[in-house]
Amino acid sequence: SDWKAGKYSDTRALVQSDLGKLDLIPAWLPASATGLKLTQNIDSGAGFLFFQFTETDLAGLREVCPRILKPLPELPKQLEADWKPANPDAFYLCPKNTMLAIDGKQRSALLWR
């Protein structure tokens, strides 16, 4: 399998990178996102995108995809702790079977499929 990965200081750096066109990167990714980490399998489309966001982006992020109330998904076990929101308070189902976990207090999120 062909995995591509990178770490980026902000959204602009990610978008301008070689991986900036991967389909795991959503159009709604906050322009102010920081601390981005991305890895995606080019063959299967599976991947992970971790990012941190500002307080002003929180409300908008909570509206981008339908919220999952039950059963709540688990965060991917194969990821290191620094790739996961510490205490997700909400999960969402986004297009292309992509999951989104948000930790509103820590202002961090993980998008995966």
Short mmCIF file of N, CA and C in Angstrom, two decimals:
data_model
loop_
_atom_site.label_atom_id
_atom_site.label_comp_id
_atom_site.label_asym_id
_atom_site.label_seq_id
_atom_site.Cartn_x
_atom_site.Cartn_y
_atom_site.Cartn_z
N SER A 1 0.83 -1.18 0.00
CA SER A 1 0.00 0.00 0.00
C SER A 1 0.87 1.25 0.00
N ASP A 2 0.39 2.28 -0.65
CA ASP A 2 1.15 3.51 -0.79
C ASP A 2 0.59 4.59 0.13
N TRP A 3 1.25 4.80 1.28
CA TRP A 3 0.82 5.82 2.24
C TRP A 3 1.64 7.09 2.03
N LYS A 4 0.96 8.22 2.07
CA LYS A 4 1.60 9.53 2.01
C LYS A 4 1.34 10.20 3.35
N ALA A 5 2.33 10.91 3.88
CA ALA A 5 2.17 11.54 5.19
C ALA A 5 2.94 12.85 5.26
N GLY A 6 2.45 13.73 6.15
CA GLY A 6 3.13 14.99 6.36
C GLY A 6 2.59 15.70 7.58
N LYS A 7 3.37 16.65 8.08
CA LYS A 7 2.97 17.50 9.20
C LYS A 7 3.10 18.95 8.74
N TYR A 8 2.13 19.77 9.12
CA TYR A 8 2.06 21.14 8.62
C TYR A 8 1.69 22.11 9.74
N SER A 9 2.30 23.28 9.70
CA SER A 9 2.06 24.27 10.75
C SER A 9 0.67 24.88 10.66
N ASP A 10 0.16 25.02 9.44
CA ASP A 10 -1.17 25.62 9.28
C ASP A 10 -1.82 25.12 7.99
N THR A 11 -3.08 25.51 7.80
CA THR A 11 -3.84 25.06 6.63
C THR A 11 -3.18 25.48 5.33
N ARG A 12 -2.67 26.68 5.30
CA ARG A 12 -2.03 27.17 4.07
C ARG A 12 -0.85 26.29 3.67
N ALA A 13 -0.03 25.92 4.65
CA ALA A 13 1.12 25.05 4.36
C ALA A 13 0.66 23.70 3.83
N LEU A 14 -0.42 23.15 4.38
CA LEU A 14 -0.94 21.87 3.91
C LEU A 14 -1.46 22.00 2.48
N VAL A 15 -2.27 23.00 2.22
CA VAL A 15 -2.86 23.17 0.89
C VAL A 15 -1.80 23.39 -0.18
N GLN A 16 -0.70 24.04 0.18
CA GLN A 16 0.36 24.31 -0.79
C GLN A 16 1.36 23.15 -0.92
N SER A 17 1.19 22.11 -0.10
CA SER A 17 2.12 20.98 -0.12
C SER A 17 1.78 19.99 -1.24
N ASP A 18 2.65 18.99 -1.39
CA ASP A 18 2.40 17.91 -2.36
C ASP A 18 1.13 17.13 -2.03
N LEU A 19 0.76 17.09 -0.74
CA LEU A 19 -0.42 16.33 -0.31
C LEU A 19 -1.68 17.19 -0.27
N GLY A 20 -1.57 18.44 -0.63
CA GLY A 20 -2.68 19.38 -0.53
C GLY A 20 -3.91 19.05 -1.35
N LYS A 21 -3.79 18.15 -2.29
CA LYS A 21 -4.94 17.79 -3.14
C LYS A 21 -5.57 16.45 -2.76
N LEU A 22 -5.09 15.82 -1.69
CA LEU A 22 -5.69 14.54 -1.29
C LEU A 22 -7.15 14.73 -0.93
N ASP A 23 -7.97 13.74 -1.24
CA ASP A 23 -9.41 13.90 -1.03
C ASP A 23 -9.84 13.81 0.44
N LEU A 24 -8.93 13.50 1.34
CA LEU A 24 -9.27 13.48 2.77
C LEU A 24 -9.35 14.90 3.33
N ILE A 25 -8.77 15.86 2.64
CA ILE A 25 -8.77 17.24 3.10
C ILE A 25 -10.08 17.90 2.67
N PRO A 26 -10.95 18.21 3.63
CA PRO A 26 -12.26 18.76 3.28
C PRO A 26 -12.20 20.24 2.93
N ALA A 27 -13.13 20.69 2.12
CA ALA A 27 -13.21 22.10 1.75
C ALA A 27 -13.49 22.97 2.97
N TRP A 28 -14.14 22.38 3.99
CA TRP A 28 -14.50 23.16 5.18
C TRP A 28 -13.39 23.21 6.25
N LEU A 29 -12.23 22.68 5.96
CA LEU A 29 -11.12 22.74 6.93
C LEU A 29 -10.86 24.21 7.26
N PRO A 30 -10.89 24.57 8.56
CA PRO A 30 -10.71 25.99 8.90
C PRO A 30 -9.38 26.54 8.39
N ALA A 31 -9.44 27.74 7.82
CA ALA A 31 -8.23 28.38 7.32
C ALA A 31 -7.24 28.64 8.46
N SER A 32 -7.75 28.74 9.68
CA SER A 32 -6.91 29.02 10.84
C SER A 32 -6.41 27.76 11.55
N ALA A 33 -6.70 26.58 11.00
CA ALA A 33 -6.24 25.34 11.63
C ALA A 33 -4.71 25.31 11.71
N THR A 34 -4.21 24.72 12.79
CA THR A 34 -2.77 24.61 13.01
C THR A 34 -2.43 23.19 13.45
N GLY A 35 -1.13 22.89 13.51
CA GLY A 35 -0.69 21.59 14.00
C GLY A 35 -1.26 20.42 13.22
N LEU A 36 -1.37 20.56 11.92
CA LEU A 36 -2.00 19.53 11.09
C LEU A 36 -1.07 18.35 10.86
N LYS A 37 -1.64 17.15 10.95
CA LYS A 37 -0.92 15.91 10.65
C LYS A 37 -1.81 15.11 9.73
N LEU A 38 -1.25 14.66 8.62
CA LEU A 38 -2.02 13.96 7.60
C LEU A 38 -1.30 12.69 7.18
N THR A 39 -2.05 11.62 7.05
CA THR A 39 -1.54 10.41 6.41
C THR A 39 -2.71 9.78 5.67
N GLN A 40 -2.48 9.40 4.41
CA GLN A 40 -3.53 8.79 3.61
C GLN A 40 -2.96 7.72 2.70
N ASN A 41 -3.70 6.62 2.59
CA ASN A 41 -3.35 5.55 1.68
C ASN A 41 -3.91 5.91 0.31
N ILE A 42 -3.04 6.08 -0.64
CA ILE A 42 -3.45 6.51 -1.98
C ILE A 42 -4.32 5.45 -2.66
N ASP A 43 -4.04 4.19 -2.41
CA ASP A 43 -4.79 3.10 -3.05
C ASP A 43 -6.20 2.96 -2.49
N SER A 44 -6.33 2.86 -1.16
CA SER A 44 -7.62 2.58 -0.55
C SER A 44 -8.42 3.82 -0.17
N GLY A 45 -7.75 4.96 -0.03
CA GLY A 45 -8.43 6.18 0.41
C GLY A 45 -8.49 6.32 1.92
N ALA A 46 -8.10 5.27 2.65
CA ALA A 46 -8.08 5.35 4.11
C ALA A 46 -7.09 6.41 4.55
N GLY A 47 -7.39 7.08 5.64
CA GLY A 47 -6.45 8.10 6.10
C GLY A 47 -6.89 8.79 7.36
N PHE A 48 -6.02 9.68 7.84
CA PHE A 48 -6.23 10.40 9.09
C PHE A 48 -5.74 11.83 8.92
N LEU A 49 -6.52 12.78 9.44
CA LEU A 49 -6.14 14.19 9.45
C LEU A 49 -6.44 14.75 10.83
N PHE A 50 -5.40 15.10 11.56
CA PHE A 50 -5.54 15.72 12.88
C PHE A 50 -5.26 17.21 12.73
N PHE A 51 -6.01 18.03 13.45
CA PHE A 51 -5.74 19.46 13.44
C PHE A 51 -6.27 20.12 14.71
N GLN A 52 -5.73 21.29 14.97
CA GLN A 52 -6.19 22.11 16.07
C GLN A 52 -6.87 23.32 15.47
N PHE A 53 -7.83 23.87 16.19
CA PHE A 53 -8.61 24.99 15.65
C PHE A 53 -8.83 26.04 16.72
N THR A 54 -9.30 27.20 16.29
CA THR A 54 -9.54 28.30 17.22
C THR A 54 -10.94 28.21 17.81
N GLU A 55 -11.15 28.90 18.89
CA GLU A 55 -12.47 28.95 19.53
C GLU A 55 -13.53 29.45 18.55
N THR A 56 -13.18 30.39 17.70
CA THR A 56 -14.15 30.93 16.76
C THR A 56 -14.54 29.94 15.67
N ASP A 57 -13.75 28.90 15.45
CA ASP A 57 -14.07 27.88 14.45
C ASP A 57 -14.95 26.76 15.00
N LEU A 58 -15.07 26.67 16.31
CA LEU A 58 -15.78 25.54 16.94
C LEU A 58 -17.22 25.41 16.46
N ALA A 59 -18.00 26.47 16.51
CA ALA A 59 -19.40 26.39 16.12
C ALA A 59 -19.55 25.95 14.66
N GLY A 60 -18.73 26.49 13.79
CA GLY A 60 -18.78 26.11 12.38
C GLY A 60 -18.44 24.65 12.15
N LEU A 61 -17.44 24.15 12.86
CA LEU A 61 -17.06 22.74 12.72
C LEU A 61 -18.18 21.82 13.16
N ARG A 62 -18.91 22.22 14.19
CA ARG A 62 -20.00 21.39 14.71
C ARG A 62 -21.19 21.32 13.75
N GLU A 63 -21.16 22.11 12.68
CA GLU A 63 -22.27 22.13 11.73
C GLU A 63 -21.93 21.56 10.36
N VAL A 64 -20.69 21.11 10.14
CA VAL A 64 -20.29 20.68 8.80
C VAL A 64 -20.83 19.32 8.39
N CYS A 65 -21.12 18.46 9.36
CA CYS A 65 -21.60 17.11 9.08
C CYS A 65 -22.65 16.73 10.12
N PRO A 66 -23.52 15.76 9.81
CA PRO A 66 -24.50 15.31 10.79
C PRO A 66 -23.83 14.66 12.01
N ARG A 67 -24.34 14.98 13.19
CA ARG A 67 -23.80 14.44 14.43
C ARG A 67 -24.27 13.01 14.65
N ILE A 68 -23.38 12.18 15.17
CA ILE A 68 -23.70 10.79 15.53
C ILE A 68 -24.06 10.78 17.01
N LEU A 69 -25.27 10.33 17.32
CA LEU A 69 -25.69 10.28 18.72
C LEU A 69 -25.47 8.89 19.32
N LYS A 70 -25.82 7.84 18.57
CA LYS A 70 -25.61 6.47 19.04
C LYS A 70 -25.52 5.56 17.84
N PRO A 71 -24.78 4.52 17.86
CA PRO A 71 -23.69 4.27 18.81
C PRO A 71 -22.50 5.17 18.48
N LEU A 72 -21.83 5.61 19.50
CA LEU A 72 -20.66 6.46 19.29
C LEU A 72 -19.49 5.63 18.78
N PRO A 73 -18.81 6.11 17.76
CA PRO A 73 -17.64 5.38 17.25
C PRO A 73 -16.46 5.50 18.21
N GLU A 74 -15.49 4.64 18.02
CA GLU A 74 -14.25 4.73 18.79
C GLU A 74 -13.20 5.39 17.92
N LEU A 75 -12.29 6.10 18.56
CA LEU A 75 -11.16 6.66 17.83
C LEU A 75 -10.28 5.51 17.35
N PRO A 76 -9.64 5.66 16.22
CA PRO A 76 -8.77 4.59 15.70
C PRO A 76 -7.69 4.22 16.71
N LYS A 77 -7.61 2.94 17.02
CA LYS A 77 -6.65 2.45 18.03
C LYS A 77 -5.20 2.49 17.54
N GLN A 78 -4.98 2.43 16.24
CA GLN A 78 -3.61 2.35 15.71
C GLN A 78 -2.87 3.68 15.76
N LEU A 79 -3.55 4.76 16.10
CA LEU A 79 -2.90 6.07 16.13
C LEU A 79 -2.25 6.35 17.48
N GLU A 80 -1.15 7.08 17.44
CA GLU A 80 -0.50 7.56 18.66
C GLU A 80 -1.41 8.60 19.31
N ALA A 81 -1.24 8.81 20.61
CA ALA A 81 -2.09 9.74 21.37
C ALA A 81 -2.05 11.16 20.80
N ASP A 82 -0.90 11.60 20.28
CA ASP A 82 -0.81 12.98 19.79
C ASP A 82 -1.52 13.18 18.44
N TRP A 83 -2.09 12.11 17.90
CA TRP A 83 -2.88 12.19 16.68
C TRP A 83 -4.38 12.22 16.99
N LYS A 84 -4.76 12.13 18.26
CA LYS A 84 -6.16 12.03 18.63
C LYS A 84 -6.59 13.18 19.54
N PRO A 85 -7.85 13.62 19.40
CA PRO A 85 -8.38 14.55 20.38
C PRO A 85 -8.39 13.85 21.74
N ALA A 86 -7.97 14.55 22.79
CA ALA A 86 -7.85 13.92 24.11
C ALA A 86 -9.18 13.42 24.65
N ASN A 87 -10.21 14.24 24.58
CA ASN A 87 -11.53 13.88 25.11
C ASN A 87 -12.62 14.34 24.15
N PRO A 88 -12.85 13.58 23.08
CA PRO A 88 -13.86 14.01 22.12
C PRO A 88 -15.22 14.16 22.78
N ASP A 89 -15.89 15.27 22.51
CA ASP A 89 -17.22 15.47 23.06
C ASP A 89 -18.31 15.32 22.01
N ALA A 90 -17.91 15.10 20.74
CA ALA A 90 -18.89 14.89 19.68
C ALA A 90 -18.24 14.19 18.50
N PHE A 91 -19.06 13.36 17.83
CA PHE A 91 -18.63 12.64 16.63
C PHE A 91 -19.61 12.96 15.51
N TYR A 92 -19.08 12.99 14.28
CA TYR A 92 -19.89 13.35 13.12
C TYR A 92 -19.59 12.40 11.97
N LEU A 93 -20.60 12.19 11.11
CA LEU A 93 -20.43 11.39 9.90
C LEU A 93 -20.44 12.34 8.72
N CYS A 94 -19.32 12.41 8.03
CA CYS A 94 -19.14 13.32 6.91
C CYS A 94 -19.19 12.55 5.59
N PRO A 95 -19.20 13.26 4.45
CA PRO A 95 -19.23 12.58 3.14
C PRO A 95 -18.07 11.59 2.97
N LYS A 96 -18.30 10.64 2.07
CA LYS A 96 -17.33 9.60 1.73
C LYS A 96 -17.00 8.72 2.93
N ASN A 97 -18.00 8.49 3.82
CA ASN A 97 -17.82 7.62 4.98
C ASN A 97 -16.69 8.08 5.89
N THR A 98 -16.53 9.36 6.01
CA THR A 98 -15.48 9.95 6.82
C THR A 98 -16.04 10.33 8.18
N MET A 99 -15.32 10.02 9.24
CA MET A 99 -15.72 10.34 10.61
C MET A 99 -14.96 11.58 11.08
N LEU A 100 -15.60 12.36 11.95
CA LEU A 100 -14.97 13.53 12.54
C LEU A 100 -15.22 13.48 14.04
N ALA A 101 -14.14 13.57 14.82
CA ALA A 101 -14.23 13.65 16.29
C ALA A 101 -13.70 15.01 16.70
N ILE A 102 -14.46 15.69 17.57
CA ILE A 102 -14.07 17.02 18.02
C ILE A 102 -13.95 17.06 19.54
N ASP A 103 -12.87 17.65 20.02
CA ASP A 103 -12.68 17.93 21.44
C ASP A 103 -12.78 19.45 21.57
N GLY A 104 -13.96 19.93 21.98
CA GLY A 104 -14.21 21.36 22.04
C GLY A 104 -13.36 22.09 23.07
N LYS A 105 -13.07 21.44 24.19
CA LYS A 105 -12.27 22.09 25.23
C LYS A 105 -10.81 22.25 24.81
N GLN A 106 -10.24 21.21 24.23
CA GLN A 106 -8.84 21.24 23.79
C GLN A 106 -8.71 21.87 22.39
N ARG A 107 -9.84 22.08 21.72
CA ARG A 107 -9.87 22.62 20.36
C ARG A 107 -9.01 21.81 19.40
N SER A 108 -9.29 20.50 19.37
CA SER A 108 -8.59 19.62 18.45
C SER A 108 -9.61 18.69 17.79
N ALA A 109 -9.24 18.17 16.63
CA ALA A 109 -10.15 17.31 15.88
C ALA A 109 -9.38 16.26 15.09
N LEU A 110 -10.06 15.15 14.82
CA LEU A 110 -9.52 14.08 13.98
C LEU A 110 -10.57 13.73 12.95
N LEU A 111 -10.14 13.71 11.70
CA LEU A 111 -10.97 13.28 10.59
C LEU A 111 -10.36 11.99 10.08
N TRP A 112 -11.17 10.93 9.90
CA TRP A 112 -10.60 9.66 9.43
C TRP A 112 -11.61 8.83 8.65
N ARG A 113 -11.04 7.92 7.86
CA ARG A 113 -11.84 6.90 7.17
C ARG A 113 -10.95 5.72 6.85
#
